[in-house]
PDB file of C-alpha atoms in Angstrom:
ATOM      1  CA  UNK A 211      75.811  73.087  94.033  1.00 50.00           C
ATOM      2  CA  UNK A 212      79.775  72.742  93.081  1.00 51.00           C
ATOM      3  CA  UNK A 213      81.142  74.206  90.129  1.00 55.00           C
ATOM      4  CA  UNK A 214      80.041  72.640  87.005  1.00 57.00           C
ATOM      5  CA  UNK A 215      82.187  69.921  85.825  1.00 72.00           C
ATOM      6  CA  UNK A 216      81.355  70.471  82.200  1.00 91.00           C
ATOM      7  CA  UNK A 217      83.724  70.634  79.786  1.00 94.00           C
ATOM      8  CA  UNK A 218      84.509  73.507  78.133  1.00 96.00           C
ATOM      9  CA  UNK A 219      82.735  74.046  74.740  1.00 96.00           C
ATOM     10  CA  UNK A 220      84.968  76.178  72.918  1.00 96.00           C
ATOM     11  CA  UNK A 221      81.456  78.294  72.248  1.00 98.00           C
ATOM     12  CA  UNK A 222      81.734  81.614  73.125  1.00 98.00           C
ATOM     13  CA  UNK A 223      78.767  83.390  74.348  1.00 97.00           C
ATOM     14  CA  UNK A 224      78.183  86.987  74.174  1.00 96.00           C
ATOM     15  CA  UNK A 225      75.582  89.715  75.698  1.00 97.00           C
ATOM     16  CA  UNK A 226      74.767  93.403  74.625  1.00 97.00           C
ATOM     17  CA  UNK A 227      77.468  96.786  74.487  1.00 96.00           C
ATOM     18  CA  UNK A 228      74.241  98.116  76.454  1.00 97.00           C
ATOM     19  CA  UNK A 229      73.473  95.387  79.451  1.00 98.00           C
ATOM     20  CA  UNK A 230      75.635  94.959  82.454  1.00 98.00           C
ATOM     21  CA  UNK A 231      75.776  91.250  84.054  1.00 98.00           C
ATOM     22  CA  UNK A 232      75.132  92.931  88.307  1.00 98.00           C
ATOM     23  CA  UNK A 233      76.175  90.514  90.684  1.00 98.00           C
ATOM     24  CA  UNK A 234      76.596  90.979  94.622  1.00 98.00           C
ATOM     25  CA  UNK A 235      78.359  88.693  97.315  1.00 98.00           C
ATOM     26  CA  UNK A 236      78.737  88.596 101.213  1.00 98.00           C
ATOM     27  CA  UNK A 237      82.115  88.844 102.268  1.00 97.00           C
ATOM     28  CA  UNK A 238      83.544  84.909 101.582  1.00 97.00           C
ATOM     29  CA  UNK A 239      82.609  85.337  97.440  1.00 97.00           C
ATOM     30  CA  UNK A 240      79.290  83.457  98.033  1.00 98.00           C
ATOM     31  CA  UNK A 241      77.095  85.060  95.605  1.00 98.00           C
ATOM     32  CA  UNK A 242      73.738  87.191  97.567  1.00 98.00           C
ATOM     33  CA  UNK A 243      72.299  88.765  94.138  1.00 98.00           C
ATOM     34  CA  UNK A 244      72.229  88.046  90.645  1.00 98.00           C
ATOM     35  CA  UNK A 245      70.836  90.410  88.076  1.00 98.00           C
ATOM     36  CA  UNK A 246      68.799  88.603  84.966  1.00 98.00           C
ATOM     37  CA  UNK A 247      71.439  89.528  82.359  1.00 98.00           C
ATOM     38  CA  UNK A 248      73.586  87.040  84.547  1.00 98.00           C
ATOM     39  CA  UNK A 249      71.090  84.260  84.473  1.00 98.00           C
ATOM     40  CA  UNK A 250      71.066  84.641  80.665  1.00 98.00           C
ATOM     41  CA  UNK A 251      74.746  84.802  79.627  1.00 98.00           C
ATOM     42  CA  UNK A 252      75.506  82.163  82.072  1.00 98.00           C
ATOM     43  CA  UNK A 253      72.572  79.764  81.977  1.00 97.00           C
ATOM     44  CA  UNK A 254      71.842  79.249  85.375  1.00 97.00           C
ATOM     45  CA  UNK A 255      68.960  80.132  87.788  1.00 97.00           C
ATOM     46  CA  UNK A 256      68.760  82.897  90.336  1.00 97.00           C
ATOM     47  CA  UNK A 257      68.526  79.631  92.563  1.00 97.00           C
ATOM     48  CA  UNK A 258      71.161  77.735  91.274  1.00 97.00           C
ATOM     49  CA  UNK A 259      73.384  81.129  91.908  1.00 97.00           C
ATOM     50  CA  UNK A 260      72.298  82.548  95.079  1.00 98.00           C
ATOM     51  CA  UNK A 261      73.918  80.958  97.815  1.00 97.00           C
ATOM     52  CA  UNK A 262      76.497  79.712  95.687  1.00 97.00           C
ATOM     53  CA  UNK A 263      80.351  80.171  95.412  1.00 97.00           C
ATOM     54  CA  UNK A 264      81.103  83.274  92.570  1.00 96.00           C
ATOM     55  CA  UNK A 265      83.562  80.924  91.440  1.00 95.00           C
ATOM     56  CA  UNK A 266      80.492  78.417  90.390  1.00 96.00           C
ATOM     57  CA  UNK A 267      81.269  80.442  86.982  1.00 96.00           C
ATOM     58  CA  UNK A 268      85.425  80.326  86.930  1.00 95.00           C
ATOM     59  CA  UNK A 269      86.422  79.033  83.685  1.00 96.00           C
ATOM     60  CA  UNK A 270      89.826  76.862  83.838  1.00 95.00           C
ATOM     61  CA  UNK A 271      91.231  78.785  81.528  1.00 95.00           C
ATOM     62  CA  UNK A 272      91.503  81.804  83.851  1.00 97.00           C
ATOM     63  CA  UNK A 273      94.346  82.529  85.990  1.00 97.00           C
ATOM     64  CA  UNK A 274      93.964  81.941  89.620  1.00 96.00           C
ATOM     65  CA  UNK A 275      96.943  84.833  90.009  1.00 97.00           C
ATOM     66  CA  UNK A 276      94.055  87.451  88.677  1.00 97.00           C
ATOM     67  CA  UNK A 277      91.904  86.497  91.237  1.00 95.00           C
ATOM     68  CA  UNK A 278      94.163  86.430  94.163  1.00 95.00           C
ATOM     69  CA  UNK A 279      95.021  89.915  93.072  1.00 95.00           C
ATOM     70  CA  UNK A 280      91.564  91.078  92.539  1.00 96.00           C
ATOM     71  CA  UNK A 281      90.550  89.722  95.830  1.00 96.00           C
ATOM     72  CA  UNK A 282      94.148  91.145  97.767  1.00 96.00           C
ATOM     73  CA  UNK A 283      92.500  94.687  96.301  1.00 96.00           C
ATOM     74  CA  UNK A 284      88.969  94.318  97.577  1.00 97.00           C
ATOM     75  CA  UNK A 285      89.492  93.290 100.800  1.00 97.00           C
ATOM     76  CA  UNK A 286      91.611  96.458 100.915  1.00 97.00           C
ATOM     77  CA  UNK A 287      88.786  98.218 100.572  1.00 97.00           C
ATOM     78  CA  UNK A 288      89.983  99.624  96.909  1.00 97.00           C
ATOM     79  CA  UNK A 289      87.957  98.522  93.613  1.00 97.00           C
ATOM     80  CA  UNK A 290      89.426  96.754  90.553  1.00 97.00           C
ATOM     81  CA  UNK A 291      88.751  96.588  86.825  1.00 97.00           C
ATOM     82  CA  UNK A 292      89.550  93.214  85.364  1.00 97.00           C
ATOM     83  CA  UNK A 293      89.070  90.925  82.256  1.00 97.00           C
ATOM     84  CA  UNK A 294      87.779  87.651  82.929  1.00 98.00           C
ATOM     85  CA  UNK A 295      86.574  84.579  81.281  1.00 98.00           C
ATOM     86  CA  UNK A 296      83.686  83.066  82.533  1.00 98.00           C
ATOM     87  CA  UNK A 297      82.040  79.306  81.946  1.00 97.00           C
ATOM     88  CA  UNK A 298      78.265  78.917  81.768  1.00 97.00           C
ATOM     89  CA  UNK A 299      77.026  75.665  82.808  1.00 97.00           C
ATOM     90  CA  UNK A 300      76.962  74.307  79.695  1.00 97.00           C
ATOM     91  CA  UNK A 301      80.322  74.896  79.355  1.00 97.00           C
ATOM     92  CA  UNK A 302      80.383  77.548  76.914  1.00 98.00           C
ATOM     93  CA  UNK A 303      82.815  80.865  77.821  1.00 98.00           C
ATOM     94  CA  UNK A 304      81.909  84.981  77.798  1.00 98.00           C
ATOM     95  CA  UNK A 305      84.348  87.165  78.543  1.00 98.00           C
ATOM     96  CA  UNK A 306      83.824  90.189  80.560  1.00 98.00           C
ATOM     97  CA  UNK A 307      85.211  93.424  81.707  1.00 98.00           C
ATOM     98  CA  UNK A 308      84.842  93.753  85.698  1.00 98.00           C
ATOM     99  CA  UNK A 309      84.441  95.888  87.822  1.00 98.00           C
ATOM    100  CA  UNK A 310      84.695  94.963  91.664  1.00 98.00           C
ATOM    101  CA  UNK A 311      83.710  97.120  94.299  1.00 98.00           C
ATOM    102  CA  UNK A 312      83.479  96.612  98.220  1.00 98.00           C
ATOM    103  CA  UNK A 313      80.713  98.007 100.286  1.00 98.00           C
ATOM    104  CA  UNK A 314      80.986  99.363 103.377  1.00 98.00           C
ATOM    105  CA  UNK A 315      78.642  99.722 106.458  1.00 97.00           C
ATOM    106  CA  UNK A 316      78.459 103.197 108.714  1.00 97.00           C
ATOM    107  CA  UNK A 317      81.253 101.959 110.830  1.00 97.00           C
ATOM    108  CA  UNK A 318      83.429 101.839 107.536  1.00 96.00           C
ATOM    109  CA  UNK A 319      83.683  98.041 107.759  1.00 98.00           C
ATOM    110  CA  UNK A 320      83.451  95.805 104.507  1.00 98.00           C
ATOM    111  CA  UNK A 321      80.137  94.010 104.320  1.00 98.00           C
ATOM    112  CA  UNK A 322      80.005  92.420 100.716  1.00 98.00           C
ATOM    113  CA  UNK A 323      81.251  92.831  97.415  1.00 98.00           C
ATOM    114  CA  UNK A 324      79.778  94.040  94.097  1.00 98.00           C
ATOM    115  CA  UNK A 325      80.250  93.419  90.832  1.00 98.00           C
ATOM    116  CA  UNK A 326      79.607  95.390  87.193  1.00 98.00           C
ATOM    117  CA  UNK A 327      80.346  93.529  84.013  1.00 98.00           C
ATOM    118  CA  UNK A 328      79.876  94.680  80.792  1.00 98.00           C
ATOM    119  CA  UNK A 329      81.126  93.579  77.286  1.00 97.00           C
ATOM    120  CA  UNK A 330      84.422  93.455  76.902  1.00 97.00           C
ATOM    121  CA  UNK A 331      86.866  95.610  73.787  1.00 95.00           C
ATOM    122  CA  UNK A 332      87.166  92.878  71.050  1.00 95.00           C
ATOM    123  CA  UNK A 333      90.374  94.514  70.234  1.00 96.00           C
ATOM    124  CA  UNK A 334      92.250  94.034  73.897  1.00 96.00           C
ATOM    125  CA  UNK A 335      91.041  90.470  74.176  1.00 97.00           C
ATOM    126  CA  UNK A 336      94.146  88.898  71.968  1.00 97.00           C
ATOM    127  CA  UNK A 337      96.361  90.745  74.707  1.00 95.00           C
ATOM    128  CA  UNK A 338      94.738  89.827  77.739  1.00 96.00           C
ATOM    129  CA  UNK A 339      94.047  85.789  76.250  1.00 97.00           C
ATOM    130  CA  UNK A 340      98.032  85.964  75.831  1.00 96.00           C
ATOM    131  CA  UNK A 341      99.167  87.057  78.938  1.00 96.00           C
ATOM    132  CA  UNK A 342      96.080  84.545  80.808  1.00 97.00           C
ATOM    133  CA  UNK A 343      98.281  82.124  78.673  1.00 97.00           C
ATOM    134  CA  UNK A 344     101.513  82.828  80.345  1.00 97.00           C
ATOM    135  CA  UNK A 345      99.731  83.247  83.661  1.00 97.00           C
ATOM    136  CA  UNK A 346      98.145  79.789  83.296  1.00 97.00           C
ATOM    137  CA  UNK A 347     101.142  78.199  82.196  1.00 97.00           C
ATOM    138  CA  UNK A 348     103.305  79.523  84.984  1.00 97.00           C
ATOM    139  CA  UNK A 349     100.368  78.370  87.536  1.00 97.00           C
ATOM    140  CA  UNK A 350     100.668  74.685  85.713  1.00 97.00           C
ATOM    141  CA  UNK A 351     104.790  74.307  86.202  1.00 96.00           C
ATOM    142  CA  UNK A 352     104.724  74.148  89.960  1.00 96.00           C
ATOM    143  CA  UNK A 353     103.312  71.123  91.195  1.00 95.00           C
ATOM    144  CA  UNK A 354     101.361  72.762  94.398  1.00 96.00           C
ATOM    145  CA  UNK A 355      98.543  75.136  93.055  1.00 95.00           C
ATOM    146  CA  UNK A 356      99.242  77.795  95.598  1.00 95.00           C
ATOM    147  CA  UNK A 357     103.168  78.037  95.015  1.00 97.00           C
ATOM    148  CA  UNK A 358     101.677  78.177  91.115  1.00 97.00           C
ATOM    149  CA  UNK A 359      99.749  80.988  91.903  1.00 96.00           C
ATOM    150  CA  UNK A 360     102.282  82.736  93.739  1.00 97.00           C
ATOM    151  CA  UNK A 361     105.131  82.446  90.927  1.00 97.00           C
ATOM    152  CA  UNK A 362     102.592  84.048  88.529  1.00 97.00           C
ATOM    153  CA  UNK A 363     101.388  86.362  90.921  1.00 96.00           C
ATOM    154  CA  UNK A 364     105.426  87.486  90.576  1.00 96.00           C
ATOM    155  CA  UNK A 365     105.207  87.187  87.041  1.00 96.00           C
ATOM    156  CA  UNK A 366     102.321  89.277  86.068  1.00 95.00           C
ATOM    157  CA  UNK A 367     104.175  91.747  88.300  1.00 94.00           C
ATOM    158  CA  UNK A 368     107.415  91.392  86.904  1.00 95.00           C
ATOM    159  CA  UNK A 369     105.925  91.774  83.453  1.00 94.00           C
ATOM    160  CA  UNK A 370     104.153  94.818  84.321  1.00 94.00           C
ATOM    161  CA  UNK A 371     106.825  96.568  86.064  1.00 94.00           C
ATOM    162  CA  UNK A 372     109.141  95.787  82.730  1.00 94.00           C
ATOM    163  CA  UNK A 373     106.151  97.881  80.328  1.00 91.00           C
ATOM    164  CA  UNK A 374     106.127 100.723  83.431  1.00 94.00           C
ATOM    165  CA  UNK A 375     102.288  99.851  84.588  1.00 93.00           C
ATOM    166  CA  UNK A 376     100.492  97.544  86.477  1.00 90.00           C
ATOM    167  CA  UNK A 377      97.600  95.329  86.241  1.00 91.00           C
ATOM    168  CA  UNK A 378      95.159  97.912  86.577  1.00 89.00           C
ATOM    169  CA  UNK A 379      96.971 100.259  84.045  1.00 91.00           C
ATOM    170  CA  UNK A 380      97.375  97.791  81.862  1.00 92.00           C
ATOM    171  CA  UNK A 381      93.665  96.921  81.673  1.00 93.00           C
ATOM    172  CA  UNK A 382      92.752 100.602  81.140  1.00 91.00           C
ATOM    173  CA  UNK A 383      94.997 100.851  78.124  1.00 91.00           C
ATOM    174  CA  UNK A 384      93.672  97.956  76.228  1.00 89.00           C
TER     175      UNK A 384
END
């Protein structure tokens, strides 16, 4: 299955302070485990998610600069708490507040990836919606998607350097 090519609704969806959307992937982002809470909030079937691509649920209103950077720190072996926006299949959006682990075997070696989301502070999402805007917008000037991704890469690093943080600071202080 390829990522939906619904539009997006403009609905937002949203799922309990108490629940925790669980999802687990092998090593390439291809999603091994998905936890009911999941299903729910994103309207697909364990078997329309296992197997699949994470990014079956990438919403195009999310920065592919976050995601390079949440996947440079994983594969480094180090975890990362992010905001994201999510798509369901029907196109609605939920927002969630990530965290991204990697899991090791006994040799040390990274074998997959996990991932905790719960429900995100109300009260960060205008920041984090306005720097995905400038993110997104960067990504859109350059006409190659990677060399996109790269200048905002730079710029979400430029702008955190300017406030004295970084992306993971920043998404603890929110």
């Amino acid at each position: 299955m390829a990522r939906p090519t619904v539009p997006p609704t403009g609905v937002e969806r949203t799922f309990g302070d108490d629940e925790l959307i669980v999802s687990k992937t092998d090593i390439k982002g291809v999603i091994t485990y998905a936890n009911q809470v999941f299903q729910r909030v994103a309207g697909f079937t364990e078997s329309e998610l296992v197997g699949q691509p994470h990014n079956i649920i990438r919403h195009p209103e999310m920065p592919a600069c976050v995601f390079k950077l949440l996947w440079d720190t994983i594969e480094a072996g180090n975890e990362i708490f992010a905001y994201v926006i999510n798509q369901a299949k029907n196109g609605d959006h939920y927002w969630v507040f990530a965290h991204v682990t990697p899991t090791f075997d006994a040799s040390g070696r990274i074998v997959s990836y996990h991932s905790s989301r719960r429900s995100p502070r109300r009260e960060a999402l205008p920041a984090v919606r306005d720097l995905y805007a400038t993110l997104l917008a960067e990504e859109k000037r350059h006409a190659s998607p990677k060399d996109g991704m790269a200048a905002a890469l730079r710029l979400v690093n430029d702008l955190m350097n300017q406030n004295g943080t970084d992306y993971p600071h920043f998404v603890h202080t929110l």
